[in-house]
Amino acid sequence: MNFKTIVGAITIAAFAACSNSNSENGFELTGKFSNSKGETVIFEQMAPDGLKSLDTAVIDENGEIKITAVIPEKGFYRLKISDKNFATFIIDTNEKVIVGGDAADLGNTYTVEGSPDSKLFWEINQASMKNYRKRDSLQKAFQNFVNMSQMDSIKIDSMSNELEKPYMALVEEHNKFLQNFVKKNTTSFAALAAIQQLPPEEFLETYLKLDKGLFGKYPNSTYIKAFHDGVASQRKLALGTPAPEIVMNTPDGKPLALSSLKGKIVLVDFWASWCGPCRAENPTVVKAYNKYKSKGFDIYSVSLDKDLDKWKEAIKKDNLTWNNHVCDFKFWQSPVVALYNFDGIPYNVLIDKDGNILAKSLRGEDLEKKLEELLK
């Protein structure tokens, strides 16, 4: 389970908190903001099961606020003026936190004192934003090149290859920074913000080290328990391990097991008729199937649909001509979601002839490249 899943829930569970009384556990947050216009600031816990409003305060004429809500546990919290204007912190139950920033742009301007993990979290954010801005500049340069008149496909491919090198160098540079940060801070909540940017398939050992450090120090934390469970799931789904069995019904109501396809290279493809990105990705999957089906490649499509007719219609419309289509009509409550530990579709897992995991989340050209490597 990545950090986005842990603290990125969008459901807000509001409950009353006495903002005018002294905190029972000694927590206090004071803030002073520029460019304020008497905004109401909401103080929320970013809990594993969703956002929870703990307190509100109005920025006074001096640009100041004071929050003395009861902190249920050490974890991730945020000050929010709007859904697009907020700052995130890692706060312990008895910290005296001082924050500042521009009320019009909290996320990019905030400062924090009195909270060591929040300072580390700020450090990660700064490094990430700097790296991502450089990547974005390269992408914009490429797009501007493509938009120029009289650019043929050969020139575009040449430019793409030239820009790919510095782009991947930036990715590698940031991955190394994040990996080193985690290794130095294996007992810090801030490392959760670093690890979520690293692909678990490639950095599983780093995930395991962080899990050992955090779970050893905070075994009762709801945040760390969620991360621990996620890492355990990732470990079960590591490359080279057996793909978990799936048995669901086909469109005509007959059970079909994933294991029945042993002896072939199989793409376990999770999708749904209602999923726009899935439908957009289907032509790539169809192309791969048509190219490699004669070489021992097959597809086991698992749908998160709720409606039989819409599912069958999408199969036909998108020319998904292979026979292995299954669904249990349980939407996101399908057991396969937890079994394969994904929180978005399209998602896929490529397994070998013995049913072991070869790769995950292969999109676009990456799928064809991997199949070409395996089925030359």
GROMACS .gro file of C-alpha atoms in nm:
model
  376
    1MET     CA    1   0.000   0.000   0.000
    2ASN     CA    2   0.152   0.333  -0.096
    3PHE     CA    3   0.139   0.648   0.108
    4LYS     CA    4  -0.122   0.804  -0.118
    5THR     CA    5  -0.357   0.529  -0.017
    6ILE     CA    6  -0.277   0.577   0.350
    7VAL     CA    7  -0.338   0.952   0.374
    8GLY     CA    8  -0.498   1.043   0.043
    9ALA     CA    9  -0.857   0.947   0.121
   10ILE     CA   10  -1.116   1.203   0.010
   11THR     CA   11  -1.403   1.115   0.240
   12ILE     CA   12  -1.435   1.370   0.518
   13ALA     CA   13  -1.566   1.239   0.849
   14ALA     CA   14  -1.642   1.553   1.051
   15PHE     CA   15  -1.688   1.535   1.424
   16ALA     CA   16  -1.709   1.790   1.704
   17ALA     CA   17  -1.401   1.913   1.888
   18CYS     CA   18  -1.383   2.178   2.157
   19SER     CA   19  -1.162   2.443   2.002
   20ASN     CA   20  -1.181   2.683   2.293
   21SER     CA   21  -1.061   2.446   2.566
   22ASN     CA   22  -0.705   2.357   2.651
   23SER     CA   23  -0.574   2.044   2.480
   24GLU     CA   24  -0.569   1.739   2.700
   25ASN     CA   25  -0.237   1.627   2.559
   26GLY     CA   26  -0.048   1.958   2.536
   27PHE     CA   27  -0.063   2.006   2.157
   28GLU     CA   28  -0.072   2.360   2.028
   29LEU     CA   29  -0.038   2.511   1.683
   30THR     CA   30   0.004   2.881   1.627
   31GLY     CA   31   0.030   3.044   1.288
   32LYS     CA   32   0.095   3.381   1.132
   33PHE     CA   33   0.012   3.435   0.765
   34SER     CA   34   0.061   3.711   0.514
   35ASN     CA   35  -0.205   3.815   0.260
   36SER     CA   36  -0.482   3.690   0.485
   37LYS     CA   37  -0.838   3.813   0.453
   38GLY     CA   38  -1.000   3.662   0.758
   39GLU     CA   39  -1.018   3.313   0.608
   40THR     CA   40  -1.147   3.019   0.804
   41VAL     CA   41  -0.879   2.752   0.845
   42ILE     CA   42  -0.975   2.388   0.898
   43PHE     CA   43  -0.740   2.161   1.092
   44GLU     CA   44  -0.777   1.801   0.972
   45GLN     CA   45  -0.631   1.462   1.049
   46MET     CA   46  -0.528   1.274   0.734
   47ALA     CA   47  -0.615   0.936   0.881
   48PRO     CA   48  -0.579   0.603   0.700
   49ASP     CA   49  -0.959   0.581   0.678
   50GLY     CA   50  -1.012   0.938   0.553
   51LEU     CA   51  -0.997   1.305   0.642
   52LYS     CA   52  -1.130   1.402   0.985
   53SER     CA   53  -1.199   1.761   1.085
   54LEU     CA   54  -1.058   1.833   1.432
   55ASP     CA   55  -1.088   2.209   1.468
   56THR     CA   56  -1.145   2.538   1.287
   57ALA     CA   57  -1.004   2.884   1.340
   58VAL     CA   58  -1.048   3.223   1.175
   59ILE     CA   59  -0.734   3.416   1.081
   60ASP     CA   60  -0.753   3.738   1.281
   61GLU     CA   61  -0.667   4.093   1.174
   62ASN     CA   62  -0.300   4.028   1.255
   63GLY     CA   63  -0.292   3.721   1.032
   64GLU     CA   64  -0.276   3.485   1.331
   65ILE     CA   65  -0.451   3.164   1.439
   66LYS     CA   66  -0.428   2.926   1.732
   67ILE     CA   67  -0.529   2.559   1.728
   68THR     CA   68  -0.549   2.349   2.047
   69ALA     CA   69  -0.732   2.041   1.925
   70VAL     CA   70  -0.677   1.703   2.084
   71ILE     CA   71  -0.438   1.501   1.865
   72PRO     CA   72  -0.550   1.136   1.866
   73GLU     CA   73  -0.208   1.004   1.765
   74LYS     CA   74   0.113   1.099   1.593
   75GLY     CA   75   0.048   1.124   1.223
   76PHE     CA   76  -0.039   1.339   0.924
   77TYR     CA   77  -0.245   1.654   0.965
   78ARG     CA   78  -0.315   1.956   0.753
   79LEU     CA   79  -0.426   2.318   0.771
   80LYS     CA   80  -0.674   2.382   0.493
   81ILE     CA   81  -0.817   2.704   0.361
   82SER     CA   82  -0.959   2.526   0.056
   83ASP     CA   83  -0.923   2.188  -0.114
   84LYS     CA   84  -0.648   2.336  -0.331
   85ASN     CA   85  -0.485   2.553  -0.066
   86PHE     CA   86  -0.346   2.360   0.229
   87ALA     CA   87  -0.024   2.262   0.405
   88THR     CA   88   0.052   1.915   0.542
   89PHE     CA   89   0.242   1.839   0.863
   90ILE     CA   90   0.350   1.540   1.070
   91ILE     CA   91   0.247   1.618   1.424
   92ASP     CA   92   0.294   1.441   1.755
   93THR     CA   93   0.045   1.461   2.039
   94ASN     CA   94   0.232   1.709   2.258
   95GLU     CA   95   0.419   1.930   2.010
   96LYS     CA   96   0.411   2.309   2.011
   97VAL     CA   97   0.408   2.388   1.641
   98ILE     CA   98   0.463   2.729   1.482
   99VAL     CA   99   0.370   2.774   1.118
  100GLY     CA  100   0.378   3.060   0.871
  101GLY     CA  101   0.325   3.131   0.504
  102ASP     CA  102   0.120   3.310   0.243
  103ALA     CA  103  -0.251   3.252   0.306
  104ALA     CA  104  -0.309   3.257  -0.069
  105ASP     CA  105  -0.064   2.971  -0.133
  106LEU     CA  106   0.000   2.768   0.181
  107GLY     CA  107   0.132   2.454   0.012
  108ASN     CA  108   0.422   2.629  -0.162
  109THR     CA  109   0.509   2.889   0.100
  110TYR     CA  110   0.456   2.738   0.443
  111THR     CA  111   0.725   2.720   0.710
  112VAL     CA  112   0.718   2.510   1.025
  113GLU     CA  113   0.904   2.501   1.357
  114GLY     CA  114   0.868   2.280   1.662
  115SER     CA  115   0.798   1.960   1.470
  116PRO     CA  116   1.107   1.763   1.356
  117ASP     CA  117   0.916   1.522   1.131
  118SER     CA  118   0.733   1.813   0.967
  119LYS     CA  119   1.069   1.971   0.887
  120LEU     CA  120   1.182   1.647   0.723
  121PHE     CA  121   0.854   1.628   0.534
  122TRP     CA  122   0.912   1.986   0.410
  123GLU     CA  123   1.262   1.883   0.296
  124ILE     CA  124   1.119   1.599   0.087
  125ASN     CA  125   0.859   1.828  -0.068
  126GLN     CA  126   1.118   2.088  -0.165
  127ALA     CA  127   1.349   1.832  -0.327
  128SER     CA  128   1.059   1.665  -0.508
  129MET     CA  129   0.916   1.990  -0.643
  130LYS     CA  130   1.257   2.098  -0.770
  131ASN     CA  131   1.310   1.769  -0.951
  132TYR     CA  132   0.957   1.754  -1.093
  133ARG     CA  133   0.986   2.112  -1.226
  134LYS     CA  134   1.296   2.009  -1.422
  135ARG     CA  135   1.114   1.708  -1.565
  136ASP     CA  136   0.819   1.927  -1.654
  137SER     CA  137   1.048   2.167  -1.839
  138LEU     CA  138   1.182   1.881  -2.050
  139GLN     CA  139   0.829   1.761  -2.128
  140LYS     CA  140   0.724   2.112  -2.228
  141ALA     CA  141   1.031   2.148  -2.449
  142PHE     CA  142   0.939   1.827  -2.627
  143GLN     CA  143   0.577   1.933  -2.667
  144ASN     CA  144   0.684   2.270  -2.810
  145PHE     CA  145   0.908   2.086  -3.054
  146VAL     CA  146   0.621   1.860  -3.161
  147ASN     CA  147   0.392   2.159  -3.209
  148MET     CA  148   0.635   2.327  -3.446
  149SER     CA  149   0.540   2.315  -3.812
  150GLN     CA  150   0.697   2.068  -4.055
  151MET     CA  151   0.809   1.822  -3.789
  152ASP     CA  152   0.812   1.472  -3.934
  153SER     CA  153   0.803   1.151  -3.729
  154ILE     CA  154   1.177   1.088  -3.772
  155LYS     CA  155   1.267   1.427  -3.623
  156ILE     CA  156   1.015   1.383  -3.344
  157ASP     CA  157   1.155   1.038  -3.256
  158SER     CA  158   1.508   1.177  -3.262
  159MET     CA  159   1.413   1.461  -3.028
  160SER     CA  160   1.229   1.221  -2.800
  161ASN     CA  161   1.537   1.000  -2.772
  162GLU     CA  162   1.757   1.300  -2.695
  163LEU     CA  163   1.529   1.427  -2.419
  164GLU     CA  164   1.474   1.081  -2.271
  165LYS     CA  165   1.832   1.064  -2.145
  166PRO     CA  166   1.825   1.378  -1.926
  167TYR     CA  167   1.468   1.298  -1.818
  168MET     CA  168   1.562   0.949  -1.696
  169ALA     CA  169   1.873   1.095  -1.533
  170LEU     CA  170   1.645   1.322  -1.329
  171VAL     CA  171   1.428   1.025  -1.233
  172GLU     CA  172   1.732   0.826  -1.123
  173GLU     CA  173   1.875   1.123  -0.933
  174HIS     CA  174   1.552   1.172  -0.737
  175ASN     CA  175   1.510   0.801  -0.672
  176LYS     CA  176   1.858   0.792  -0.519
  177PHE     CA  177   1.776   1.094  -0.302
  178LEU     CA  178   1.454   0.930  -0.181
  179GLN     CA  179   1.622   0.596  -0.120
  180ASN     CA  180   1.901   0.758   0.082
  181PHE     CA  181   1.647   0.964   0.276
  182VAL     CA  182   1.455   0.651   0.375
  183LYS     CA  183   1.773   0.469   0.479
  184LYS     CA  184   1.872   0.761   0.704
  185ASN     CA  185   1.524   0.798   0.854
  186THR     CA  186   1.384   0.448   0.896
  187THR     CA  187   1.194   0.545   1.213
  188SER     CA  188   1.052   0.875   1.084
  189PHE     CA  189   0.697   0.917   0.959
  190ALA     CA  190   0.841   1.156   0.700
  191ALA     CA  191   1.002   0.860   0.524
  192LEU     CA  192   0.650   0.746   0.428
  193ALA     CA  193   0.627   1.052   0.203
  194ALA     CA  194   0.956   0.955   0.039
  195ILE     CA  195   0.885   0.586  -0.006
  196GLN     CA  196   0.551   0.645  -0.181
  197GLN     CA  197   0.742   0.799  -0.473
  198LEU     CA  198   0.948   0.483  -0.525
  199PRO     CA  199   0.802   0.191  -0.726
  200PRO     CA  200   0.769  -0.102  -0.482
  201GLU     CA  201   0.855  -0.353  -0.756
  202GLU     CA  202   1.197  -0.192  -0.794
  203PHE     CA  203   1.262  -0.083  -0.435
  204LEU     CA  204   1.105  -0.361  -0.230
  205GLU     CA  205   1.412  -0.394  -0.008
  206THR     CA  206   1.386  -0.024   0.081
  207TYR     CA  207   1.019  -0.075   0.168
  208LEU     CA  208   1.110  -0.369   0.390
  209LYS     CA  209   1.378  -0.169   0.574
  210LEU     CA  210   1.139   0.117   0.640
  211ASP     CA  211   0.865  -0.121   0.751
  212LYS     CA  212   1.104  -0.287   0.997
  213GLY     CA  213   1.208   0.049   1.143
  214LEU     CA  214   0.864   0.205   1.168
  215PHE     CA  215   0.673  -0.103   1.280
  216GLY     CA  216   0.938  -0.175   1.540
  217LYS     CA  217   0.899   0.174   1.689
  218TYR     CA  218   0.526   0.237   1.633
  219PRO     CA  219   0.354  -0.105   1.631
  220ASN     CA  220   0.022   0.043   1.750
  221SER     CA  221   0.004   0.335   1.506
  222THR     CA  222  -0.287   0.313   1.262
  223TYR     CA  223  -0.066   0.475   0.996
  224ILE     CA  224   0.218   0.229   1.044
  225LYS     CA  225  -0.017  -0.069   1.063
  226ALA     CA  226  -0.164   0.033   0.727
  227PHE     CA  227   0.184   0.067   0.577
  228HIS     CA  228   0.292  -0.263   0.734
  229ASP     CA  229  -0.006  -0.446   0.585
  230GLY     CA  230   0.062  -0.288   0.247
  231VAL     CA  231   0.425  -0.396   0.251
  232ALA     CA  232   0.321  -0.747   0.347
  233SER     CA  233   0.091  -0.752   0.042
  234GLN     CA  234   0.367  -0.621  -0.182
  235ARG     CA  235   0.601  -0.888  -0.053
  236LYS     CA  236   0.351  -1.157  -0.144
  237LEU     CA  237   0.331  -1.003  -0.491
  238ALA     CA  238   0.704  -0.958  -0.544
  239LEU     CA  239   0.853  -1.046  -0.880
  240GLY     CA  240   0.918  -1.418  -0.900
  241THR     CA  241   0.644  -1.512  -0.652
  242PRO     CA  242   0.334  -1.710  -0.755
  243ALA     CA  243   0.043  -1.498  -0.873
  244PRO     CA  244  -0.256  -1.544  -0.637
  245GLU     CA  245  -0.528  -1.766  -0.777
  246ILE     CA  246  -0.842  -1.605  -0.918
  247VAL     CA  247  -1.161  -1.794  -0.993
  248MET     CA  248  -1.455  -1.595  -1.130
  249ASN     CA  249  -1.735  -1.643  -1.376
  250THR     CA  250  -1.721  -1.575  -1.748
  251PRO     CA  251  -1.997  -1.374  -1.923
  252ASP     CA  252  -2.196  -1.696  -1.967
  253GLY     CA  253  -2.175  -1.774  -1.595
  254LYS     CA  254  -1.909  -2.045  -1.601
  255PRO     CA  255  -1.618  -2.039  -1.350
  256LEU     CA  256  -1.273  -1.986  -1.500
  257ALA     CA  257  -0.951  -2.012  -1.297
  258LEU     CA  258  -0.638  -1.814  -1.373
  259SER     CA  259  -0.437  -2.130  -1.310
  260SER     CA  260  -0.608  -2.295  -1.606
  261LEU     CA  261  -0.383  -2.086  -1.833
  262LYS     CA  262  -0.057  -2.228  -1.697
  263GLY     CA  263   0.186  -2.305  -1.973
  264LYS     CA  264   0.139  -1.961  -2.132
  265ILE     CA  265   0.269  -1.611  -2.068
  266VAL     CA  266  -0.044  -1.445  -1.927
  267LEU     CA  267  -0.139  -1.082  -1.874
  268VAL     CA  268  -0.381  -1.053  -1.582
  269ASP     CA  269  -0.558  -0.736  -1.684
  270PHE     CA  270  -0.780  -0.547  -1.435
  271TRP     CA  271  -1.025  -0.311  -1.605
  272ALA     CA  272  -1.393  -0.210  -1.631
  273SER     CA  273  -1.635  -0.086  -1.895
  274TRP     CA  274  -1.694   0.236  -1.695
  275CYS     CA  275  -1.319   0.314  -1.672
  276GLY     CA  276  -1.217   0.569  -1.937
  277PRO     CA  277  -0.839   0.514  -1.905
  278CYS     CA  278  -0.898   0.138  -1.931
  279ARG     CA  279  -1.092   0.178  -2.254
  280ALA     CA  280  -0.818   0.405  -2.387
  281GLU     CA  281  -0.555   0.142  -2.302
  282ASN     CA  282  -0.750  -0.147  -2.459
  283PRO     CA  283  -0.623  -0.090  -2.816
  284THR     CA  284  -0.267  -0.141  -2.687
  285VAL     CA  285  -0.370  -0.465  -2.515
  286VAL     CA  286  -0.552  -0.583  -2.828
  287LYS     CA  287  -0.249  -0.506  -3.043
  288ALA     CA  288  -0.023  -0.705  -2.808
  289TYR     CA  289  -0.264  -0.999  -2.805
  290ASN     CA  290  -0.292  -1.014  -3.183
  291LYS     CA  291   0.084  -0.994  -3.224
  292TYR     CA  292   0.187  -1.255  -2.968
  293LYS     CA  293  -0.108  -1.493  -2.924
  294SER     CA  294   0.050  -1.740  -3.167
  295LYS     CA  295   0.369  -1.742  -2.957
  296GLY     CA  296   0.215  -1.856  -2.629
  297PHE     CA  297   0.069  -1.528  -2.498
  298ASP     CA  298  -0.281  -1.499  -2.352
  299ILE     CA  299  -0.488  -1.253  -2.148
  300TYR     CA  300  -0.701  -1.311  -1.840
  301SER     CA  301  -0.924  -1.003  -1.811
  302VAL     CA  302  -1.072  -0.930  -1.468
  303SER     CA  303  -1.348  -0.669  -1.475
  304LEU     CA  304  -1.467  -0.453  -1.186
  305ASP     CA  305  -1.798  -0.404  -1.360
  306LYS     CA  306  -2.138  -0.404  -1.191
  307ASP     CA  307  -2.357  -0.455  -1.496
  308LEU     CA  308  -2.341  -0.769  -1.711
  309ASP     CA  309  -2.477  -0.607  -2.029
  310LYS     CA  310  -2.240  -0.309  -2.015
  311TRP     CA  311  -1.947  -0.545  -1.953
  312LYS     CA  312  -2.037  -0.765  -2.249
  313GLU     CA  313  -2.097  -0.461  -2.470
  314ALA     CA  314  -1.752  -0.319  -2.389
  315ILE     CA  315  -1.583  -0.653  -2.462
  316LYS     CA  316  -1.744  -0.656  -2.805
  317LYS     CA  317  -1.695  -0.287  -2.884
  318ASP     CA  318  -1.326  -0.288  -2.788
  319ASN     CA  319  -1.255  -0.610  -2.981
  320LEU     CA  320  -1.132  -0.801  -2.676
  321THR     CA  321  -1.143  -1.126  -2.867
  322TRP     CA  322  -0.969  -1.356  -2.619
  323ASN     CA  323  -1.187  -1.600  -2.428
  324ASN     CA  324  -1.074  -1.534  -2.071
  325HIS     CA  325  -1.309  -1.266  -1.937
  326VAL     CA  326  -1.425  -1.287  -1.575
  327CYS     CA  327  -1.614  -1.070  -1.326
  328ASP     CA  328  -1.786  -1.102  -0.988
  329PHE     CA  329  -1.984  -0.774  -1.019
  330LYS     CA  330  -1.863  -0.651  -0.680
  331PHE     CA  331  -1.703  -0.331  -0.813
  332TRP     CA  332  -1.422  -0.209  -0.579
  333GLN     CA  333  -1.541  -0.452  -0.314
  334SER     CA  334  -1.417  -0.744  -0.523
  335PRO     CA  335  -1.168  -0.957  -0.326
  336VAL     CA  336  -0.918  -0.930  -0.614
  337VAL     CA  337  -0.855  -0.564  -0.530
  338ALA     CA  338  -0.702  -0.653  -0.192
  339LEU     CA  339  -0.557  -0.979  -0.324
  340TYR     CA  340  -0.354  -0.796  -0.589
  341ASN     CA  341  -0.312  -0.477  -0.383
  342PHE     CA  342  -0.410  -0.211  -0.638
  343ASP     CA  343  -0.609   0.108  -0.593
  344GLY     CA  344  -0.661   0.215  -0.952
  345ILE     CA  345  -0.729   0.072  -1.296
  346PRO     CA  346  -0.613  -0.005  -1.556
  347TYR     CA  347  -0.368  -0.229  -1.374
  348ASN     CA  348  -0.206  -0.552  -1.483
  349VAL     CA  349   0.030  -0.829  -1.377
  350LEU     CA  350   0.231  -1.034  -1.624
  351ILE     CA  351   0.295  -1.396  -1.520
  352ASP     CA  352   0.517  -1.664  -1.668
  353LYS     CA  353   0.432  -2.013  -1.785
  354ASP     CA  354   0.456  -2.146  -1.428
  355GLY     CA  355   0.224  -1.878  -1.289
  356ASN     CA  356   0.498  -1.661  -1.132
  357ILE     CA  357   0.494  -1.282  -1.149
  358LEU     CA  358   0.721  -1.134  -1.415
  359ALA     CA  359   0.616  -0.767  -1.415
  360LYS     CA  360   0.342  -0.530  -1.302
  361SER     CA  361   0.160  -0.229  -1.437
  362LEU     CA  362   0.286  -0.248  -1.794
  363ARG     CA  363   0.126   0.032  -1.996
  364GLY     CA  364   0.159   0.139  -2.357
  365GLU     CA  365   0.487   0.053  -2.525
  366ASP     CA  366   0.621  -0.105  -2.206
  367LEU     CA  367   0.388  -0.402  -2.250
  368GLU     CA  368   0.497  -0.471  -2.606
  369LYS     CA  369   0.865  -0.427  -2.520
  370LYS     CA  370   0.837  -0.679  -2.238
  371LEU     CA  371   0.653  -0.930  -2.456
  372GLU     CA  372   0.908  -0.888  -2.735
  373GLU     CA  373   1.182  -0.961  -2.483
  374LEU     CA  374   1.007  -1.275  -2.361
  375LEU     CA  375   0.864  -1.408  -2.687
  376LYS     CA  376   1.126  -1.339  -2.951
   0.00000   0.00000   0.00000
